[in-house]
PDB file of C-alpha atoms in Angstrom:
ATOM      1  CA  MET D  26      59.636 -54.177 -82.170  1.00  0.00           C
ATOM      2  CA  ALA D  27      57.441 -54.408 -84.617  1.00  0.00           C
ATOM      3  CA  LYS D  28      53.622 -53.678 -83.704  1.00  0.00           C
ATOM      4  CA  ASP D  29      51.117 -56.456 -84.257  1.00  0.00           C
ATOM      5  CA  PRO D  30      48.457 -55.711 -87.253  1.00  0.00           C
ATOM      6  CA  LEU D  31      44.948 -54.820 -85.759  1.00  0.00           C
ATOM      7  CA  GLN D  32      41.749 -55.795 -87.477  1.00  0.00           C
ATOM      8  CA  GLY D  33      39.021 -53.008 -88.298  1.00  0.00           C
ATOM      9  CA  ARG D  34      36.421 -51.815 -90.647  1.00  0.00           C
ATOM     10  CA  VAL D  35      36.838 -49.121 -93.373  1.00  0.00           C
ATOM     11  CA  THR D  36      33.893 -46.570 -92.258  1.00  0.00           C
ATOM     12  CA  ALA D  37      34.784 -44.010 -94.751  1.00  0.00           C
ATOM     13  CA  VAL D  38      36.639 -43.475 -97.642  1.00  0.00           C
ATOM     14  CA  HIS D  39      38.022 -40.390 -99.878  1.00  0.00           C
ATOM     15  CA  GLY D  40      40.444 -41.003-102.406  1.00  0.00           C
ATOM     16  CA  ARG D  41      43.199 -42.934-101.289  1.00  0.00           C
ATOM     17  CA  HIS D  42      42.531 -41.869 -97.579  1.00  0.00           C
ATOM     18  CA  TYR D  43      40.500 -44.396 -95.245  1.00  0.00           C
ATOM     19  CA  ARG D  44      39.092 -44.239 -91.533  1.00  0.00           C
ATOM     20  CA  VAL D  45      39.476 -47.270 -90.080  1.00  0.00           C
ATOM     21  CA  THR D  46      37.609 -48.179 -86.746  1.00  0.00           C
ATOM     22  CA  ILE D  47      39.213 -50.839 -84.916  1.00  0.00           C
ATOM     23  CA  ASP D  48      37.503 -54.136 -83.880  1.00  0.00           C
ATOM     24  CA  HIS D  49      35.716 -54.252 -80.383  1.00  0.00           C
ATOM     25  CA  THR D  50      36.912 -50.537 -79.717  1.00  0.00           C
ATOM     26  CA  ASP D  51      36.073 -47.167 -80.089  1.00  0.00           C
ATOM     27  CA  GLN D  52      39.329 -46.105 -81.793  1.00  0.00           C
ATOM     28  CA  SER D  53      39.787 -45.184 -85.291  1.00  0.00           C
ATOM     29  CA  ARG D  54      42.689 -44.559 -87.356  1.00  0.00           C
ATOM     30  CA  HIS D  55      43.499 -42.531 -90.487  1.00  0.00           C
ATOM     31  CA  CYS D  56      44.834 -45.307 -92.654  1.00  0.00           C
ATOM     32  CA  TYR D  57      46.531 -45.252 -96.082  1.00  0.00           C
ATOM     33  CA  PRO D  58      46.929 -48.692 -98.549  1.00  0.00           C
ATOM     34  CA  ARG D  59      50.464 -49.925 -98.674  1.00  0.00           C
ATOM     35  CA  GLY D  60      52.060 -49.375-102.259  1.00  0.00           C
ATOM     36  CA  LYS D  61      49.441 -48.847-105.035  1.00  0.00           C
ATOM     37  CA  LYS D  62      47.087 -50.957-103.252  1.00  0.00           C
ATOM     38  CA  ALA D  63      43.409 -49.928-104.477  1.00  0.00           C
ATOM     39  CA  GLY D  64      39.919 -51.078-104.237  1.00  0.00           C
ATOM     40  CA  ILE D  65      39.194 -50.703-100.769  1.00  0.00           C
ATOM     41  CA  ALA D  66      35.539 -49.673 -99.870  1.00  0.00           C
ATOM     42  CA  VAL D  67      33.659 -48.463 -97.009  1.00  0.00           C
ATOM     43  CA  GLY D  68      32.636 -51.651 -95.324  1.00  0.00           C
ATOM     44  CA  ASP D  69      35.805 -53.348 -95.768  1.00  0.00           C
ATOM     45  CA  HIS D  70      36.964 -55.826 -93.106  1.00  0.00           C
ATOM     46  CA  VAL D  71      40.754 -55.010 -93.191  1.00  0.00           C
ATOM     47  CA  LEU D  72      44.102 -55.518 -91.402  1.00  0.00           C
ATOM     48  CA  ILE D  73      46.132 -52.574 -90.732  1.00  0.00           C
ATOM     49  CA  LEU D  74      49.862 -51.589 -89.365  1.00  0.00           C
ATOM     50  CA  PRO D  75      49.473 -48.865 -86.752  1.00  0.00           C
ATOM     51  CA  GLU D  76      51.813 -46.236 -87.061  1.00  0.00           C
ATOM     52  CA  GLY D  77      52.051 -43.909 -84.667  1.00  0.00           C
ATOM     53  CA  GLU D  78      48.801 -42.828 -82.196  1.00  0.00           C
ATOM     54  CA  HIS D  79      46.225 -42.256 -84.662  1.00  0.00           C
ATOM     55  CA  GLU D  80      47.739 -43.257 -88.103  1.00  0.00           C
ATOM     56  CA  GLY D  81      47.745 -46.938 -89.814  1.00  0.00           C
ATOM     57  CA  VAL D  82      48.674 -48.820 -93.124  1.00  0.00           C
ATOM     58  CA  ILE D  83      46.354 -50.963 -94.425  1.00  0.00           C
ATOM     59  CA  THR D  84      47.752 -54.563 -95.288  1.00  0.00           C
ATOM     60  CA  GLU D  85      45.348 -56.523 -96.289  1.00  0.00           C
ATOM     61  CA  VAL D  86      41.731 -56.437 -97.061  1.00  0.00           C
ATOM     62  CA  LEU D  87      39.968 -59.743 -95.738  1.00  0.00           C
ATOM     63  CA  PRO D  88      37.320 -61.624 -97.939  1.00  0.00           C
ATOM     64  CA  ARG D  89      33.878 -60.099 -98.606  1.00  0.00           C
ATOM     65  CA  ARG D  90      30.481 -61.330 -98.802  1.00  0.00           C
ATOM     66  CA  ASN D  91      29.906 -58.858-101.619  1.00  0.00           C
ATOM     67  CA  LEU D  92      30.948 -55.631-103.357  1.00  0.00           C
ATOM     68  CA  PHE D  93      28.531 -52.981-105.094  1.00  0.00           C
ATOM     69  CA  TYR D  94      30.545 -50.900-107.331  1.00  0.00           C
ATOM     70  CA  ARG D  95      30.287 -49.306-110.919  1.00  0.00           C
ATOM     71  CA  SER D  96      32.963 -49.122-113.722  1.00  0.00           C
ATOM     72  CA  ASP D  97      33.719 -47.610-117.191  1.00  0.00           C
ATOM     73  CA  ILE D  98      36.585 -47.712-119.428  1.00  0.00           C
ATOM     74  CA  GLN D  99      38.603 -45.302-117.126  1.00  0.00           C
ATOM     75  CA  ARG D 100      37.982 -46.634-113.568  1.00  0.00           C
ATOM     76  CA  SER D 101      35.855 -48.322-111.245  1.00  0.00           C
ATOM     77  CA  LYS D 102      33.758 -46.286-108.425  1.00  0.00           C
ATOM     78  CA  LEU D 103      33.751 -48.792-105.502  1.00  0.00           C
ATOM     79  CA  PHE D 104      30.486 -47.757-103.382  1.00  0.00           C
ATOM     80  CA  ALA D 105      30.496 -50.507-100.387  1.00  0.00           C
ATOM     81  CA  ALA D 106      31.299 -53.715 -99.066  1.00  0.00           C
ATOM     82  CA  ASN D 107      29.486 -56.236 -96.996  1.00  0.00           C
ATOM     83  CA  ILE D 108      26.198 -54.780 -97.506  1.00  0.00           C
ATOM     84  CA  ASP D 109      22.834 -56.349 -96.700  1.00  0.00           C
ATOM     85  CA  GLN D 110      20.939 -54.397 -98.868  1.00  0.00           C
ATOM     86  CA  LEU D 111      20.582 -51.185-101.287  1.00  0.00           C
ATOM     87  CA  LEU D 112      18.263 -48.276-100.594  1.00  0.00           C
ATOM     88  CA  LEU D 113      17.597 -46.011-103.797  1.00  0.00           C
ATOM     89  CA  VAL D 114      16.188 -42.788-103.400  1.00  0.00           C
ATOM     90  CA  LEU D 115      14.338 -41.401-106.272  1.00  0.00           C
ATOM     91  CA  ALA D 116      12.006 -38.247-106.891  1.00  0.00           C
ATOM     92  CA  ALA D 117       9.930 -36.753-109.286  1.00  0.00           C
ATOM     93  CA  GLU D 118      11.443 -33.695-109.403  1.00  0.00           C
ATOM     94  CA  PRO D 119      14.356 -33.140-110.728  1.00  0.00           C
ATOM     95  CA  GLU D 120      13.231 -36.255-113.149  1.00  0.00           C
ATOM     96  CA  PHE D 121      14.771 -39.357-112.331  1.00  0.00           C
ATOM     97  CA  SER D 122      16.624 -41.672-115.157  1.00  0.00           C
ATOM     98  CA  ASP D 123      15.047 -45.019-115.559  1.00  0.00           C
ATOM     99  CA  ASP D 124      18.312 -45.946-117.414  1.00  0.00           C
ATOM    100  CA  LEU D 125      20.483 -45.190-114.130  1.00  0.00           C
ATOM    101  CA  LEU D 126      17.899 -46.847-111.610  1.00  0.00           C
ATOM    102  CA  GLY D 127      17.749 -49.940-114.255  1.00  0.00           C
ATOM    103  CA  ARG D 128      21.823 -50.193-113.981  1.00  0.00           C
ATOM    104  CA  ALA D 129      21.728 -49.826-110.102  1.00  0.00           C
ATOM    105  CA  LEU D 130      19.305 -52.407-109.800  1.00  0.00           C
ATOM    106  CA  VAL D 131      21.215 -54.639-112.364  1.00  0.00           C
ATOM    107  CA  ALA D 132      24.308 -54.113-110.514  1.00  0.00           C
ATOM    108  CA  ALA D 133      22.310 -55.091-106.991  1.00  0.00           C
ATOM    109  CA  SER D 134      20.753 -58.271-108.723  1.00  0.00           C
ATOM    110  CA  SER D 135      24.189 -59.364-110.166  1.00  0.00           C
ATOM    111  CA  ALA D 136      25.746 -59.309-106.763  1.00  0.00           C
ATOM    112  CA  ASP D 137      22.630 -60.951-105.323  1.00  0.00           C
ATOM    113  CA  ILE D 138      21.897 -57.827-103.097  1.00  0.00           C
ATOM    114  CA  PRO D 139      18.306 -57.175-102.208  1.00  0.00           C
ATOM    115  CA  ALA D 140      17.274 -53.895-103.247  1.00  0.00           C
ATOM    116  CA  HIS D 141      14.150 -51.401-102.020  1.00  0.00           C
ATOM    117  CA  ILE D 142      13.060 -47.896-103.635  1.00  0.00           C
ATOM    118  CA  VAL D 143      12.332 -44.957-101.700  1.00  0.00           C
ATOM    119  CA  LEU D 144      10.508 -42.226-103.755  1.00  0.00           C
ATOM    120  CA  ASN D 145      11.398 -39.219-102.167  1.00  0.00           C
ATOM    121  CA  LYS D 146       9.008 -35.739-102.288  1.00  0.00           C
ATOM    122  CA  ALA D 147       5.895 -37.628-102.281  1.00  0.00           C
ATOM    123  CA  ASP D 148       3.914 -34.318-101.020  1.00  0.00           C
ATOM    124  CA  LEU D 149       4.808 -33.039-104.572  1.00  0.00           C
ATOM    125  CA  PRO D 150       1.766 -33.657-107.556  1.00  0.00           C
ATOM    126  CA  THR D 151       3.957 -34.915-109.965  1.00  0.00           C
ATOM    127  CA  THR D 152       4.861 -37.890-107.654  1.00  0.00           C
ATOM    128  CA  ALA D 153       1.732 -39.889-108.692  1.00  0.00           C
ATOM    129  CA  ALA D 154       3.192 -40.096-112.454  1.00  0.00           C
ATOM    130  CA  ALA D 155       6.551 -41.061-111.065  1.00  0.00           C
ATOM    131  CA  ARG D 156       5.336 -43.701-109.217  1.00  0.00           C
ATOM    132  CA  GLN D 157       3.596 -45.219-111.996  1.00  0.00           C
ATOM    133  CA  ARG D 158       6.590 -45.210-113.694  1.00  0.00           C
ATOM    134  CA  LEU D 159       7.930 -47.183-111.069  1.00  0.00           C
ATOM    135  CA  GLY D 160       5.313 -49.886-111.704  1.00  0.00           C
ATOM    136  CA  ALA D 161       7.132 -52.281-114.066  1.00  0.00           C
ATOM    137  CA  THR D 162      10.085 -51.846-111.620  1.00  0.00           C
ATOM    138  CA  GLU D 163       8.000 -53.282-108.712  1.00  0.00           C
ATOM    139  CA  ALA D 164       6.569 -55.610-110.514  1.00  0.00           C
ATOM    140  CA  LEU D 165      10.163 -57.211-110.696  1.00  0.00           C
ATOM    141  CA  GLY D 166       9.730 -57.450-106.658  1.00  0.00           C
ATOM    142  CA  VAL D 167      11.416 -54.240-105.881  1.00  0.00           C
ATOM    143  CA  PRO D 168       9.425 -52.882-102.747  1.00  0.00           C
ATOM    144  CA  VAL D 169       8.753 -48.909-103.288  1.00  0.00           C
ATOM    145  CA  HIS D 170       8.394 -46.560-100.270  1.00  0.00           C
ATOM    146  CA  MET D 171       6.769 -43.081-100.667  1.00  0.00           C
ATOM    147  CA  LEU D 172       7.599 -40.644 -98.341  1.00  0.00           C
ATOM    148  CA  SER D 173       8.769 -37.060 -97.556  1.00  0.00           C
ATOM    149  CA  ALA D 174      12.074 -36.888 -96.204  1.00  0.00           C
ATOM    150  CA  LEU D 175      11.529 -33.652 -94.844  1.00  0.00           C
ATOM    151  CA  ASN D 176       9.053 -35.828 -92.466  1.00  0.00           C
ATOM    152  CA  ALA D 177      11.628 -37.095 -90.209  1.00  0.00           C
ATOM    153  CA  ALA D 178       8.211 -39.089 -88.304  1.00  0.00           C
ATOM    154  CA  GLN D 179       6.827 -40.611 -91.682  1.00  0.00           C
ATOM    155  CA  VAL D 180      10.713 -41.337 -92.626  1.00  0.00           C
ATOM    156  CA  HIS D 181      11.430 -43.053 -89.164  1.00  0.00           C
ATOM    157  CA  GLU D 182       7.873 -45.157 -89.403  1.00  0.00           C
ATOM    158  CA  GLN D 183       8.604 -46.520 -92.917  1.00  0.00           C
ATOM    159  CA  LEU D 184      12.216 -47.371 -92.988  1.00  0.00           C
ATOM    160  CA  LEU D 185      13.611 -47.456 -89.606  1.00  0.00           C
ATOM    161  CA  PRO D 186      11.865 -51.058 -89.207  1.00  0.00           C
ATOM    162  CA  LEU D 187      13.755 -51.910 -92.854  1.00  0.00           C
ATOM    163  CA  LEU D 188      17.112 -50.691 -91.866  1.00  0.00           C
ATOM    164  CA  GLN D 189      17.473 -52.234 -88.330  1.00  0.00           C
ATOM    165  CA  ASP D 190      20.486 -54.514 -87.542  1.00  0.00           C
ATOM    166  CA  ARG D 191      21.114 -54.584 -91.431  1.00  0.00           C
ATOM    167  CA  CYS D 192      23.967 -52.460 -93.193  1.00  0.00           C
ATOM    168  CA  THR D 193      22.462 -50.653 -96.140  1.00  0.00           C
ATOM    169  CA  LEU D 194      23.805 -48.895 -98.870  1.00  0.00           C
ATOM    170  CA  LEU D 195      21.821 -45.242 -99.894  1.00  0.00           C
ATOM    171  CA  LEU D 196      22.407 -44.450-102.873  1.00  0.00           C
ATOM    172  CA  GLY D 197      20.685 -41.655-105.198  1.00  0.00           C
ATOM    173  CA  GLN D 198      21.257 -39.345-108.480  1.00  0.00           C
ATOM    174  CA  SER D 199      22.104 -35.988-107.562  1.00  0.00           C
ATOM    175  CA  GLY D 200      19.104 -33.871-106.182  1.00  0.00           C
ATOM    176  CA  MET D 201      17.019 -36.468-105.102  1.00  0.00           C
ATOM    177  CA  GLY D 202      16.701 -35.369-101.481  1.00  0.00           C
ATOM    178  CA  LYS D 203      19.255 -38.275-100.354  1.00  0.00           C
ATOM    179  CA  SER D 204      20.994 -35.932 -97.820  1.00  0.00           C
ATOM    180  CA  THR D 205      17.984 -34.752 -96.220  1.00  0.00           C
ATOM    181  CA  LEU D 206      16.777 -38.431 -95.856  1.00  0.00           C
ATOM    182  CA  LEU D 207      20.175 -39.041 -94.462  1.00  0.00           C
ATOM    183  CA  ASN D 208      19.559 -36.342 -91.879  1.00  0.00           C
ATOM    184  CA  ALA D 209      16.242 -37.494 -90.976  1.00  0.00           C
ATOM    185  CA  LEU D 210      17.778 -41.094 -90.085  1.00  0.00           C
ATOM    186  CA  VAL D 211      20.970 -39.892 -88.381  1.00  0.00           C
ATOM    187  CA  PRO D 212      20.293 -36.118 -87.040  1.00  0.00           C
ATOM    188  CA  ASP D 213      24.134 -35.581 -86.854  1.00  0.00           C
ATOM    189  CA  ALA D 214      25.255 -36.959 -90.096  1.00  0.00           C
ATOM    190  CA  LEU D 215      26.000 -33.379 -91.355  1.00  0.00           C
ATOM    191  CA  ALA D 216      28.393 -32.617 -88.727  1.00  0.00           C
ATOM    192  CA  ALA D 217      30.014 -35.963 -88.446  1.00  0.00           C
ATOM    193  CA  THR D 218      30.429 -35.861 -92.307  1.00  0.00           C
ATOM    194  CA  GLN D 219      32.134 -32.515 -92.278  1.00  0.00           C
ATOM    195  CA  ALA D 220      34.251 -33.783 -89.063  1.00  0.00           C
ATOM    196  CA  HIS D 221      35.706 -36.637 -91.124  1.00  0.00           C
ATOM    197  CA  SER D 222      36.019 -34.853 -94.321  1.00  0.00           C
ATOM    198  CA  GLU D 223      38.436 -32.230 -92.165  1.00  0.00           C
ATOM    199  CA  ALA D 224      40.022 -35.391 -90.884  1.00  0.00           C
ATOM    200  CA  LEU D 225      40.812 -37.401 -93.992  1.00  0.00           C
ATOM    201  CA  GLY D 226      42.001 -33.999 -95.266  1.00  0.00           C
ATOM    202  CA  THR D 227      39.226 -33.202 -97.729  1.00  0.00           C
ATOM    203  CA  GLY D 228      38.081 -29.863 -96.578  1.00  0.00           C
ATOM    204  CA  ARG D 229      35.205 -29.104 -97.459  1.00  0.00           C
ATOM    205  CA  HIS D 230      34.804 -31.469-100.516  1.00  0.00           C
ATOM    206  CA  THR D 231      32.257 -33.665 -98.729  1.00  0.00           C
ATOM    207  CA  THR D 232      30.437 -34.643-101.624  1.00  0.00           C
ATOM    208  CA  THR D 233      32.691 -37.080-102.263  1.00  0.00           C
ATOM    209  CA  LEU D 234      33.284 -38.817 -99.274  1.00  0.00           C
ATOM    210  CA  THR D 235      31.581 -42.198 -98.693  1.00  0.00           C
ATOM    211  CA  ARG D 236      30.930 -42.721 -95.119  1.00  0.00           C
ATOM    212  CA  LEU D 237      29.381 -45.170 -92.702  1.00  0.00           C
ATOM    213  CA  TYR D 238      26.927 -44.353 -89.994  1.00  0.00           C
ATOM    214  CA  ALA D 239      25.466 -46.251 -87.045  1.00  0.00           C
ATOM    215  CA  LEU D 240      21.956 -45.750 -86.777  1.00  0.00           C
ATOM    216  CA  PRO D 241      20.295 -44.980 -83.045  1.00  0.00           C
ATOM    217  CA  GLY D 242      18.285 -48.037 -83.162  1.00  0.00           C
ATOM    218  CA  GLY D 243      20.759 -50.474 -84.770  1.00  0.00           C
ATOM    219  CA  GLY D 244      22.337 -51.318 -87.948  1.00  0.00           C
ATOM    220  CA  ASP D 245      24.578 -49.299 -90.374  1.00  0.00           C
ATOM    221  CA  LEU D 246      23.709 -46.799 -93.240  1.00  0.00           C
ATOM    222  CA  ILE D 247      26.500 -45.921 -96.086  1.00  0.00           C
ATOM    223  CA  ASP D 248      26.191 -42.645 -97.579  1.00  0.00           C
ATOM    224  CA  SER D 249      27.725 -42.296-101.100  1.00  0.00           C
ATOM    225  CA  PRO D 250      28.302 -39.331-103.578  1.00  0.00           C
ATOM    226  CA  GLY D 251      25.228 -38.871-105.994  1.00  0.00           C
ATOM    227  CA  PHE D 252      26.116 -39.995-109.286  1.00  0.00           C
ATOM    228  CA  GLN D 253      25.376 -39.574-112.993  1.00  0.00           C
ATOM    229  CA  ALA D 254      26.781 -42.461-114.656  1.00  0.00           C
ATOM    230  CA  PHE D 255      26.449 -46.346-113.937  1.00  0.00           C
ATOM    231  CA  GLY D 256      28.722 -48.130-116.218  1.00  0.00           C
ATOM    232  CA  LEU D 257      28.963 -51.734-115.574  1.00  0.00           C
ATOM    233  CA  GLN D 258      31.688 -53.111-117.588  1.00  0.00           C
ATOM    234  CA  HIS D 259      33.304 -55.192-114.909  1.00  0.00           C
ATOM    235  CA  LEU D 260      30.532 -57.894-115.689  1.00  0.00           C
ATOM    236  CA  ASP D 261      30.430 -60.841-118.155  1.00  0.00           C
ATOM    237  CA  PRO D 262      27.734 -61.726-120.423  1.00  0.00           C
ATOM    238  CA  ARG D 263      26.554 -64.476-117.925  1.00  0.00           C
ATOM    239  CA  GLU D 264      26.728 -61.548-115.105  1.00  0.00           C
ATOM    240  CA  ILE D 265      24.743 -59.173-117.083  1.00  0.00           C
ATOM    241  CA  GLU D 266      22.190 -61.840-117.678  1.00  0.00           C
ATOM    242  CA  HIS D 267      22.226 -62.398-113.815  1.00  0.00           C
ATOM    243  CA  GLY D 268      21.073 -59.191-113.454  1.00  0.00           C
ATOM    244  CA  PHE D 269      18.155 -59.418-115.051  1.00  0.00           C
ATOM    245  CA  PRO D 270      16.666 -62.126-113.100  1.00  0.00           C
ATOM    246  CA  GLU D 271      13.112 -62.018-114.535  1.00  0.00           C
ATOM    247  CA  PHE D 272      14.975 -63.368-117.646  1.00  0.00           C
ATOM    248  CA  ALA D 273      15.282 -66.829-115.893  1.00  0.00           C
ATOM    249  CA  PRO D 274      12.319 -68.865-116.651  1.00  0.00           C
ATOM    250  CA  ALA D 275      12.641 -68.068-120.581  1.00  0.00           C
ATOM    251  CA  ILE D 276      16.223 -68.556-120.536  1.00  0.00           C
ATOM    252  CA  ALA D 277      15.173 -72.369-119.859  1.00  0.00           C
ATOM    253  CA  GLN D 278      13.377 -72.212-123.089  1.00  0.00           C
ATOM    254  CA  CYS D 279      16.066 -71.082-124.895  1.00  0.00           C
ATOM    255  CA  ARG D 280      16.905 -73.487-128.137  1.00  0.00           C
ATOM    256  CA  PHE D 281      20.812 -72.652-127.592  1.00  0.00           C
ATOM    257  CA  TYR D 282      22.686 -73.038-124.464  1.00  0.00           C
ATOM    258  CA  ASN D 283      24.877 -69.894-125.433  1.00  0.00           C
ATOM    259  CA  CYS D 284      21.965 -68.046-126.643  1.00  0.00           C
ATOM    260  CA  THR D 285      22.531 -64.122-126.393  1.00  0.00           C
ATOM    261  CA  HIS D 286      18.706 -63.173-126.557  1.00  0.00           C
ATOM    262  CA  ARG D 287      19.561 -60.928-129.295  1.00  0.00           C
ATOM    263  CA  HIS D 288      17.811 -62.291-132.516  1.00  0.00           C
ATOM    264  CA  GLU D 289      18.384 -66.039-132.052  1.00  0.00           C
ATOM    265  CA  PRO D 290      15.618 -68.253-133.408  1.00  0.00           C
ATOM    266  CA  GLY D 291      14.040 -70.240-130.489  1.00  0.00           C
ATOM    267  CA  CYS D 292      15.359 -67.717-127.980  1.00  0.00           C
ATOM    268  CA  GLY D 293      12.902 -67.953-124.895  1.00  0.00           C
ATOM    269  CA  VAL D 294      13.783 -64.280-123.758  1.00  0.00           C
ATOM    270  CA  LEU D 295      12.289 -62.828-127.279  1.00  0.00           C
ATOM    271  CA  ALA D 296       9.423 -64.829-127.155  1.00  0.00           C
ATOM    272  CA  ALA D 297       8.816 -64.027-123.883  1.00  0.00           C
ATOM    273  CA  ILE D 298       8.761 -60.207-124.720  1.00  0.00           C
ATOM    274  CA  THR D 299       6.277 -60.699-127.550  1.00  0.00           C
ATOM    275  CA  GLN D 300       3.738 -62.196-124.667  1.00  0.00           C
ATOM    276  CA  GLY D 301       4.421 -59.611-122.229  1.00  0.00           C
ATOM    277  CA  ALA D 302       6.136 -61.471-119.758  1.00  0.00           C
ATOM    278  CA  ILE D 303       9.017 -59.389-119.997  1.00  0.00           C
ATOM    279  CA  SER D 304       9.600 -55.605-120.489  1.00  0.00           C
ATOM    280  CA  ALA D 305      10.833 -54.593-123.576  1.00  0.00           C
ATOM    281  CA  GLN D 306      12.274 -51.557-121.966  1.00  0.00           C
ATOM    282  CA  ARG D 307      14.536 -54.111-119.717  1.00  0.00           C
ATOM    283  CA  HIS D 308      15.434 -56.148-122.731  1.00  0.00           C
ATOM    284  CA  ALA D 309      16.944 -52.745-124.552  1.00  0.00           C
ATOM    285  CA  LEU D 310      18.567 -52.024-121.279  1.00  0.00           C
ATOM    286  CA  TYR D 311      20.214 -55.898-121.269  1.00  0.00           C
ATOM    287  CA  LEU D 312      21.288 -55.125-125.027  1.00  0.00           C
ATOM    288  CA  ARG D 313      22.885 -51.406-123.863  1.00  0.00           C
ATOM    289  CA  ILE D 314      24.652 -52.948-121.145  1.00  0.00           C
ATOM    290  CA  LEU D 315      25.777 -56.032-123.340  1.00  0.00           C
ATOM    291  CA  ALA D 316      26.985 -53.569-126.660  1.00  0.00           C
ATOM    292  CA  GLU D 317      28.656 -50.987-124.142  1.00  0.00           C
ATOM    293  CA  ASN D 318      30.956 -54.005-122.733  1.00  0.00           C
ATOM    294  CA  GLU D 319      31.786 -55.476-125.932  1.00  0.00           C
ATOM    295  CA  ALA D 320      32.864 -51.908-127.323  1.00  0.00           C
ATOM    296  CA  ALA D 321      34.955 -51.745-124.515  1.00  0.00           C
ATOM    297  CA  LYS D 322      36.912 -54.801-124.902  1.00  0.00           C
ATOM    298  CA  ARG D 323      38.061 -53.481-128.249  1.00  0.00           C
ATOM    299  CA  TYR D 324      40.035 -50.743-127.196  1.00  0.00           C
TER     300      TYR D 324
END
């Protein structure tokens, strides 16, 4: 007799291995996608067919509110689905990349996901210069929270009210202190990550595991591996444009409806740059992403 499908939420992903927590229970199952089905992310709500006592087959991904991911010519890297906000972890040492920060914010804006920045290692003397670098980003409406992840009380005071009752993706370049921040927010996170890594058959390779943690005071925190690249080749030109919300008032002034904001006469964006209303650095990022995506389509 065929078993009825179960509905659950994906709480851990490593490659084609998934941990799914069944709705309204504490039960979780080690699941695989049916056939060559891919594109399943932590935070997805799915239907599974049970197999045995502890396993299952994912048969369907239910409709999403959103999906946060990056992509290049070779593949896409799905970070998380159905999230309420993004928490980007930066630090003065090692120096963070303005380009990678900008790309992550474009991905968030294009998906209408609010973003916050944590500037970690606030006790270092170089943090003041890093904070100044973030001034233009903060002017876009992205809040910046300065703290030391080693100070658990400070982390709790600043971040727990922000995270409560929300599903938040924790994202950062390697070396920014993201793991330390996670352990301050979820004290047993390291042990839980190792346990899930073993359950998913991934041994010690915990850095490639994406995992959802329930926060003690309510809400969920999704931890993702550190990254050193952030392609946006899944975005079309209008979606790229949408990823730069500060362009919107100027775009309304463009002479041509299909203006690319590169060189066209009467371009409101180019005029706004000369007037200082739009950052030349942000416009340069826009041009790089546009050019990369156009080049990729020629292959």
